[in-house]
């Protein structure tokens, strides 16, 4: 079957603060729409530091938290309480401050190392299409823990979850949802800010085959991006 091309909608925002605000608004709107339509909201959180500002804004939001089911797009193979865990960043900035039932926050047990991939695949076994997948973009065009030169799990028969042993962004050991599983989503929202992402944005817009381009949901992807990264000139 011919692979679907990626449909990308670029949303330029003035600065990082505006980006975080827009992201939080879009997350809450997706939650409200999903809960109204299906009485639940299946959201996949992005790791890294970019989403922190949006997560902090969600801390004070009013939402039907009991109907949220929270998953993670990837996790670093570190001890469960390590400060560098993606789940730790989300919990400290947001999840621990709102009444989402603990059973609704589905952590990747990445402290187990590679075996966590099968464990998390089992967690996802009965989970259908995500309502919203949040993703970041690395300087090399990676997203989640899908890095250039590795297998991103694009083929339709790819596993839902992959173990990564040689990630160029520390730590080298990671667990990641595959490209095909991240693409099984009603909405995918990338958040991209910071001068150091300029090259990856340019590569993406010029059609280079970076991992972010492998995320191809039927409804396309939306990218919140600082408008300075869409111009060709570099910051002075
Ligand atoms: C991780 C993330 C990774 C991240 C990008 C961007 O574990 O690091 O999953 O994909 O989203 O590297 O990271 P920043 O938002 O910190 O720039």
PDB file of N, CA and C in Angstrom, residues 8-85:
ATOM      1  N   UNK A   8       1.110  18.674   6.685  1.00  0.00           N
ATOM      2  CA  UNK A   8       1.578  19.495   7.812  1.00  0.00           C
ATOM      3  C   UNK A   8       0.938  20.875   7.764  1.00  0.00           C
ATOM      4  N   UNK A   9       0.409  21.327   8.885  1.00  0.00           N
ATOM      5  CA  UNK A   9      -0.121  22.696   8.983  1.00  0.00           C
ATOM      6  C   UNK A   9       0.782  23.458   9.955  1.00  0.00           C
ATOM      7  N   UNK A  10       1.424  24.500   9.479  1.00  0.00           N
ATOM      8  CA  UNK A  10       2.355  25.284  10.303  1.00  0.00           C
ATOM      9  C   UNK A  10       1.590  26.453  10.918  1.00  0.00           C
ATOM     10  N   UNK A  11       1.705  26.610  12.232  1.00  0.00           N
ATOM     11  CA  UNK A  11       1.027  27.700  12.939  1.00  0.00           C
ATOM     12  C   UNK A  11       2.114  28.555  13.589  1.00  0.00           C
ATOM     13  N   UNK A  12       2.386  29.718  12.974  1.00  0.00           N
ATOM     14  CA  UNK A  12       3.444  30.591  13.496  1.00  0.00           C
ATOM     15  C   UNK A  12       2.921  31.332  14.720  1.00  0.00           C
ATOM     16  N   UNK A  13       3.713  31.321  15.787  1.00  0.00           N
ATOM     17  CA  UNK A  13       3.355  32.091  16.979  1.00  0.00           C
ATOM     18  C   UNK A  13       4.506  33.048  17.292  1.00  0.00           C
ATOM     19  N   UNK A  14       4.156  34.153  17.946  1.00  0.00           N
ATOM     20  CA  UNK A  14       5.124  35.263  18.073  1.00  0.00           C
ATOM     21  C   UNK A  14       6.338  34.896  18.922  1.00  0.00           C
ATOM     22  N   UNK A  15       6.107  34.124  19.983  1.00  0.00           N
ATOM     23  CA  UNK A  15       7.226  33.837  20.884  1.00  0.00           C
ATOM     24  C   UNK A  15       6.911  32.585  21.712  1.00  0.00           C
ATOM     25  N   UNK A  16       7.841  32.194  22.550  1.00  0.00           N
ATOM     26  CA  UNK A  16       7.691  30.948  23.316  1.00  0.00           C
ATOM     27  C   UNK A  16       6.472  31.006  24.234  1.00  0.00           C
ATOM     28  N   UNK A  17       6.255  32.180  24.826  1.00  0.00           N
ATOM     29  CA  UNK A  17       5.122  32.289  25.764  1.00  0.00           C
ATOM     30  C   UNK A  17       3.789  32.080  25.031  1.00  0.00           C
ATOM     31  N   UNK A  18       3.697  32.686  23.853  1.00  0.00           N
ATOM     32  CA  UNK A  18       2.463  32.527  23.060  1.00  0.00           C
ATOM     33  C   UNK A  18       2.295  31.078  22.625  1.00  0.00           C
ATOM     34  N   UNK A  19       3.409  30.439  22.330  1.00  0.00           N
ATOM     35  CA  UNK A  19       3.344  29.033  21.908  1.00  0.00           C
ATOM     36  C   UNK A  19       2.791  28.155  23.027  1.00  0.00           C
ATOM     37  N   UNK A  20       3.283  28.386  24.244  1.00  0.00           N
ATOM     38  CA  UNK A  20       2.820  27.585  25.384  1.00  0.00           C
ATOM     39  C   UNK A  20       1.332  27.823  25.655  1.00  0.00           C
ATOM     40  N   UNK A  21       0.938  29.087  25.525  1.00  0.00           N
ATOM     41  CA  UNK A  21      -0.471  29.433  25.744  1.00  0.00           C
ATOM     42  C   UNK A  21      -1.352  28.743  24.695  1.00  0.00           C
ATOM     43  N   UNK A  22      -0.942  28.809  23.432  1.00  0.00           N
ATOM     44  CA  UNK A  22      -1.734  28.201  22.345  1.00  0.00           C
ATOM     45  C   UNK A  22      -1.810  26.685  22.522  1.00  0.00           C
ATOM     46  N   UNK A  23      -0.691  26.104  22.955  1.00  0.00           N
ATOM     47  CA  UNK A  23      -0.669  24.645  23.152  1.00  0.00           C
ATOM     48  C   UNK A  23      -1.648  24.249  24.247  1.00  0.00           C
ATOM     49  N   UNK A  24      -1.606  24.961  25.352  1.00  0.00           N
ATOM     50  CA  UNK A  24      -2.520  24.644  26.463  1.00  0.00           C
ATOM     51  C   UNK A  24      -3.976  24.786  26.018  1.00  0.00           C
ATOM     52  N   UNK A  25      -4.251  25.835  25.257  1.00  0.00           N
ATOM     53  CA  UNK A  25      -5.625  26.032  24.762  1.00  0.00           C
ATOM     54  C   UNK A  25      -6.050  24.873  23.863  1.00  0.00           C
ATOM     55  N   UNK A  26      -5.143  24.445  22.989  1.00  0.00           N
ATOM     56  CA  UNK A  26      -5.484  23.359  22.051  1.00  0.00           C
ATOM     57  C   UNK A  26      -5.670  22.038  22.780  1.00  0.00           C
ATOM     58  N   UNK A  27      -4.876  21.809  23.814  1.00  0.00           N
ATOM     59  CA  UNK A  27      -5.004  20.561  24.595  1.00  0.00           C
ATOM     60  C   UNK A  27      -6.375  20.539  25.288  1.00  0.00           C
ATOM     61  N   UNK A  28      -6.724  21.651  25.920  1.00  0.00           N
ATOM     62  CA  UNK A  28      -8.006  21.718  26.643  1.00  0.00           C
ATOM     63  C   UNK A  28      -9.188  21.611  25.679  1.00  0.00           C
ATOM     64  N   UNK A  29      -9.059  22.206  24.502  1.00  0.00           N
ATOM     65  CA  UNK A  29     -10.147  22.126  23.512  1.00  0.00           C
ATOM     66  C   UNK A  29     -10.304  20.678  23.018  1.00  0.00           C
ATOM     67  N   UNK A  30      -9.173  20.022  22.783  1.00  0.00           N
ATOM     68  CA  UNK A  30      -9.222  18.615  22.332  1.00  0.00           C
ATOM     69  C   UNK A  30      -9.858  17.748  23.407  1.00  0.00           C
ATOM     70  N   UNK A  31      -9.524  18.034  24.649  1.00  0.00           N
ATOM     71  CA  UNK A  31     -10.100  17.251  25.756  1.00  0.00           C
ATOM     72  C   UNK A  31     -11.607  17.449  25.824  1.00  0.00           C
ATOM     73  N   UNK A  32     -12.028  18.703  25.728  1.00  0.00           N
ATOM     74  CA  UNK A  32     -13.466  18.999  25.817  1.00  0.00           C
ATOM     75  C   UNK A  32     -14.227  18.327  24.664  1.00  0.00           C
ATOM     76  N   UNK A  33     -13.664  18.420  23.465  1.00  0.00           N
ATOM     77  CA  UNK A  33     -14.331  17.807  22.295  1.00  0.00           C
ATOM     78  C   UNK A  33     -14.388  16.284  22.425  1.00  0.00           C
ATOM     79  N   UNK A  34     -13.279  15.688  22.887  1.00  0.00           N
ATOM     80  CA  UNK A  34     -13.217  14.216  22.999  1.00  0.00           C
ATOM     81  C   UNK A  34     -14.180  13.711  24.066  1.00  0.00           C
ATOM     82  N   UNK A  35     -14.208  14.402  25.199  1.00  0.00           N
ATOM     83  CA  UNK A  35     -15.081  13.965  26.301  1.00  0.00           C
ATOM     84  C   UNK A  35     -16.542  14.128  25.906  1.00  0.00           C
ATOM     85  N   UNK A  36     -16.829  15.203  25.156  1.00  0.00           N
ATOM     86  CA  UNK A  36     -18.222  15.389  24.715  1.00  0.00           C
ATOM     87  C   UNK A  36     -18.607  14.264  23.733  1.00  0.00           C
ATOM     88  N   UNK A  37     -17.675  13.883  22.892  1.00  0.00           N
ATOM     89  CA  UNK A  37     -17.992  12.889  21.844  1.00  0.00           C
ATOM     90  C   UNK A  37     -17.897  11.455  22.358  1.00  0.00           C
ATOM     91  N   UNK A  38     -16.897  11.183  23.233  1.00  0.00           N
ATOM     92  CA  UNK A  38     -16.639   9.773  23.598  1.00  0.00           C
ATOM     93  C   UNK A  38     -16.490   9.548  25.101  1.00  0.00           C
ATOM     94  N   UNK A  39     -16.766  10.581  25.864  1.00  0.00           N
ATOM     95  CA  UNK A  39     -16.713  10.490  27.334  1.00  0.00           C
ATOM     96  C   UNK A  39     -15.341  10.121  27.878  1.00  0.00           C
ATOM     97  N   UNK A  40     -14.319  10.345  27.079  1.00  0.00           N
ATOM     98  CA  UNK A  40     -12.949  10.179  27.587  1.00  0.00           C
ATOM     99  C   UNK A  40     -11.983  10.935  26.669  1.00  0.00           C
ATOM    100  N   UNK A  41     -10.756  11.147  27.172  1.00  0.00           N
ATOM    101  CA  UNK A  41      -9.737  11.879  26.403  1.00  0.00           C
ATOM    102  C   UNK A  41      -8.423  11.119  26.521  1.00  0.00           C
ATOM    103  N   UNK A  42      -7.975  10.574  25.398  1.00  0.00           N
ATOM    104  CA  UNK A  42      -6.739   9.782  25.380  1.00  0.00           C
ATOM    105  C   UNK A  42      -5.633  10.666  24.830  1.00  0.00           C
ATOM    106  N   UNK A  43      -4.720  11.089  25.702  1.00  0.00           N
ATOM    107  CA  UNK A  43      -3.677  12.039  25.309  1.00  0.00           C
ATOM    108  C   UNK A  43      -2.292  11.431  25.536  1.00  0.00           C
ATOM    109  N   UNK A  44      -1.410  11.666  24.588  1.00  0.00           N
ATOM    110  CA  UNK A  44      -0.018  11.207  24.685  1.00  0.00           C
ATOM    111  C   UNK A  44       0.858  12.433  24.910  1.00  0.00           C
ATOM    112  N   UNK A  45       1.647  12.416  25.971  1.00  0.00           N
ATOM    113  CA  UNK A  45       2.448  13.588  26.324  1.00  0.00           C
ATOM    114  C   UNK A  45       3.814  13.546  25.651  1.00  0.00           C
ATOM    115  N   UNK A  46       4.299  14.737  25.326  1.00  0.00           N
ATOM    116  CA  UNK A  46       5.649  14.885  24.780  1.00  0.00           C
ATOM    117  C   UNK A  46       6.632  14.990  25.938  1.00  0.00           C
ATOM    118  N   UNK A  47       7.845  14.547  25.662  1.00  0.00           N
ATOM    119  CA  UNK A  47       8.916  14.675  26.647  1.00  0.00           C
ATOM    120  C   UNK A  47       9.754  15.908  26.367  1.00  0.00           C
ATOM    121  N   UNK A  48      10.977  15.925  26.897  1.00  0.00           N
ATOM    122  CA  UNK A  48      11.837  17.086  26.720  1.00  0.00           C
ATOM    123  C   UNK A  48      11.337  18.254  27.559  1.00  0.00           C
ATOM    124  N   UNK A  49      11.893  19.431  27.298  1.00  0.00           N
ATOM    125  CA  UNK A  49      11.562  20.621  28.096  1.00  0.00           C
ATOM    126  C   UNK A  49      10.523  21.525  27.441  1.00  0.00           C
ATOM    127  N   UNK A  50      10.372  21.457  26.133  1.00  0.00           N
ATOM    128  CA  UNK A  50       9.479  22.420  25.464  1.00  0.00           C
ATOM    129  C   UNK A  50       8.077  22.458  26.057  1.00  0.00           C
ATOM    130  N   UNK A  51       7.441  21.313  26.316  1.00  0.00           N
ATOM    131  CA  UNK A  51       6.040  21.381  26.759  1.00  0.00           C
ATOM    132  C   UNK A  51       5.847  21.841  28.201  1.00  0.00           C
ATOM    133  N   UNK A  52       6.949  22.026  28.950  1.00  0.00           N
ATOM    134  CA  UNK A  52       6.792  22.346  30.378  1.00  0.00           C
ATOM    135  C   UNK A  52       5.874  23.552  30.611  1.00  0.00           C
ATOM    136  N   UNK A  53       6.059  24.587  29.809  1.00  0.00           N
ATOM    137  CA  UNK A  53       5.252  25.802  30.005  1.00  0.00           C
ATOM    138  C   UNK A  53       3.764  25.530  29.828  1.00  0.00           C
ATOM    139  N   UNK A  54       3.433  24.712  28.832  1.00  0.00           N
ATOM    140  CA  UNK A  54       2.017  24.378  28.614  1.00  0.00           C
ATOM    141  C   UNK A  54       1.497  23.528  29.767  1.00  0.00           C
ATOM    142  N   UNK A  55       2.327  22.589  30.240  1.00  0.00           N
ATOM    143  CA  UNK A  55       1.888  21.734  31.355  1.00  0.00           C
ATOM    144  C   UNK A  55       1.625  22.593  32.601  1.00  0.00           C
ATOM    145  N   UNK A  56       2.471  23.585  32.845  1.00  0.00           N
ATOM    146  CA  UNK A  56       2.257  24.460  34.009  1.00  0.00           C
ATOM    147  C   UNK A  56       0.932  25.219  33.868  1.00  0.00           C
ATOM    148  N   UNK A  57       0.614  25.648  32.658  1.00  0.00           N
ATOM    149  CA  UNK A  57      -0.674  26.346  32.447  1.00  0.00           C
ATOM    150  C   UNK A  57      -1.848  25.400  32.699  1.00  0.00           C
ATOM    151  N   UNK A  58      -1.689  24.129  32.361  1.00  0.00           N
ATOM    152  CA  UNK A  58      -2.780  23.159  32.575  1.00  0.00           C
ATOM    153  C   UNK A  58      -3.028  22.927  34.062  1.00  0.00           C
ATOM    154  N   UNK A  59      -1.969  23.159  34.862  1.00  0.00           N
ATOM    155  CA  UNK A  59      -2.091  22.935  36.320  1.00  0.00           C
ATOM    156  C   UNK A  59      -3.255  23.730  36.901  1.00  0.00           C
ATOM    157  N   UNK A  60      -3.484  24.925  36.318  1.00  0.00           N
ATOM    158  CA  UNK A  60      -4.532  25.792  36.894  1.00  0.00           C
ATOM    159  C   UNK A  60      -5.830  25.718  36.099  1.00  0.00           C
ATOM    160  N   UNK A  61      -5.874  24.825  35.095  1.00  0.00           N
ATOM    161  CA  UNK A  61      -7.055  24.787  34.218  1.00  0.00           C
ATOM    162  C   UNK A  61      -8.198  24.030  34.868  1.00  0.00           C
ATOM    163  N   UNK A  62      -9.400  24.356  34.406  1.00  0.00           N
ATOM    164  CA  UNK A  62     -10.595  23.586  34.819  1.00  0.00           C
ATOM    165  C   UNK A  62     -10.862  22.557  33.727  1.00  0.00           C
ATOM    166  N   UNK A  63     -10.910  21.279  34.094  1.00  0.00           N
ATOM    167  CA  UNK A  63     -11.154  20.230  33.094  1.00  0.00           C
ATOM    168  C   UNK A  63     -11.805  19.050  33.798  1.00  0.00           C
ATOM    169  N   UNK A  64     -12.411  18.196  33.007  1.00  0.00           N
ATOM    170  CA  UNK A  64     -13.042  16.987  33.555  1.00  0.00           C
ATOM    171  C   UNK A  64     -11.948  15.925  33.687  1.00  0.00           C
ATOM    172  N   UNK A  65     -11.053  16.191  34.662  1.00  0.00           N
ATOM    173  CA  UNK A  65      -9.801  15.430  34.765  1.00  0.00           C
ATOM    174  C   UNK A  65     -10.034  13.926  34.896  1.00  0.00           C
ATOM    175  N   UNK A  66     -11.115  13.528  35.540  1.00  0.00           N
ATOM    176  CA  UNK A  66     -11.348  12.091  35.777  1.00  0.00           C
ATOM    177  C   UNK A  66     -11.525  11.333  34.470  1.00  0.00           C
ATOM    178  N   UNK A  67     -11.771  12.079  33.369  1.00  0.00           N
ATOM    179  CA  UNK A  67     -11.987  11.397  32.082  1.00  0.00           C
ATOM    180  C   UNK A  67     -10.757  11.440  31.183  1.00  0.00           C
ATOM    181  N   UNK A  68      -9.659  11.938  31.733  1.00  0.00           N
ATOM    182  CA  UNK A  68      -8.403  11.971  30.988  1.00  0.00           C
ATOM    183  C   UNK A  68      -7.669  10.645  31.190  1.00  0.00           C
ATOM    184  N   UNK A  69      -7.133  10.092  30.103  1.00  0.00           N
ATOM    185  CA  UNK A  69      -6.229   8.937  30.165  1.00  0.00           C
ATOM    186  C   UNK A  69      -4.914   9.427  29.556  1.00  0.00           C
ATOM    187  N   UNK A  70      -3.856   9.420  30.370  1.00  0.00           N
ATOM    188  CA  UNK A  70      -2.583  10.036  29.976  1.00  0.00           C
ATOM    189  C   UNK A  70      -1.552   8.958  29.641  1.00  0.00           C
ATOM    190  N   UNK A  71      -0.955   9.064  28.480  1.00  0.00           N
ATOM    191  CA  UNK A  71       0.100   8.148  28.037  1.00  0.00           C
ATOM    192  C   UNK A  71       1.339   8.978  27.724  1.00  0.00           C
ATOM    193  N   UNK A  72       2.452   8.309  27.453  1.00  0.00           N
ATOM    194  CA  UNK A  72       3.705   9.015  27.155  1.00  0.00           C
ATOM    195  C   UNK A  72       4.231   8.549  25.797  1.00  0.00           C
ATOM    196  N   UNK A  73       4.716   9.501  25.017  1.00  0.00           N
ATOM    197  CA  UNK A  73       5.231   9.163  23.689  1.00  0.00           C
ATOM    198  C   UNK A  73       6.562   8.458  23.757  1.00  0.00           C
ATOM    199  N   UNK A  74       7.316   8.777  24.805  1.00  0.00           N
ATOM    200  CA  UNK A  74       8.582   8.082  25.021  1.00  0.00           C
ATOM    201  C   UNK A  74       9.043   8.321  26.444  1.00  0.00           C
ATOM    202  N   UNK A  75      10.005   7.518  26.845  1.00  0.00           N
ATOM    203  CA  UNK A  75      10.552   7.659  28.202  1.00  0.00           C
ATOM    204  C   UNK A  75      12.027   7.262  28.173  1.00  0.00           C
ATOM    205  N   UNK A  76      12.765   7.873  29.036  1.00  0.00           N
ATOM    206  CA  UNK A  76      14.202   7.592  29.135  1.00  0.00           C
ATOM    207  C   UNK A  76      14.409   6.446  30.120  1.00  0.00           C
ATOM    208  N   UNK A  77      15.361   5.564  29.786  1.00  0.00           N
ATOM    209  CA  UNK A  77      15.611   4.389  30.655  1.00  0.00           C
ATOM    210  C   UNK A  77      16.445   4.837  31.857  1.00  0.00           C
ATOM    211  N   UNK A  78      15.750   5.429  32.809  1.00  0.00           N
ATOM    212  CA  UNK A  78      16.348   5.944  34.045  1.00  0.00           C
ATOM    213  C   UNK A  78      15.474   5.464  35.203  1.00  0.00           C
ATOM    214  N   UNK A  79      15.981   5.537  36.428  1.00  0.00           N
ATOM    215  CA  UNK A  79      15.153   5.145  37.583  1.00  0.00           C
ATOM    216  C   UNK A  79      13.837   5.927  37.602  1.00  0.00           C
ATOM    217  N   UNK A  80      12.807   5.305  38.133  1.00  0.00           N
ATOM    218  CA  UNK A  80      11.447   5.874  38.044  1.00  0.00           C
ATOM    219  C   UNK A  80      11.366   7.283  38.611  1.00  0.00           C
ATOM    220  N   UNK A  81      12.181   7.588  39.629  1.00  0.00           N
ATOM    221  CA  UNK A  81      12.073   8.922  40.233  1.00  0.00           C
ATOM    222  C   UNK A  81      13.192   9.868  39.777  1.00  0.00           C
ATOM    223  N   UNK A  82      13.877   9.485  38.699  1.00  0.00           N
ATOM    224  CA  UNK A  82      14.973  10.329  38.211  1.00  0.00           C
ATOM    225  C   UNK A  82      14.436  11.653  37.672  1.00  0.00           C
ATOM    226  N   UNK A  83      15.127  12.730  38.018  1.00  0.00           N
ATOM    227  CA  UNK A  83      14.656  14.073  37.614  1.00  0.00           C
ATOM    228  C   UNK A  83      14.617  14.229  36.093  1.00  0.00           C
ATOM    229  N   UNK A  84      15.371  13.410  35.361  1.00  0.00           N
ATOM    230  CA  UNK A  84      15.412  13.546  33.899  1.00  0.00           C
ATOM    231  C   UNK A  84      14.361  12.695  33.190  1.00  0.00           C
ATOM    232  N   UNK A  85      13.522  12.020  33.942  1.00  0.00           N
ATOM    233  CA  UNK A  85      12.446  11.238  33.304  1.00  0.00           C
ATOM    234  C   UNK A  85      11.403  12.182  32.732  1.00  0.00           C
TER     235      UNK A  85
END
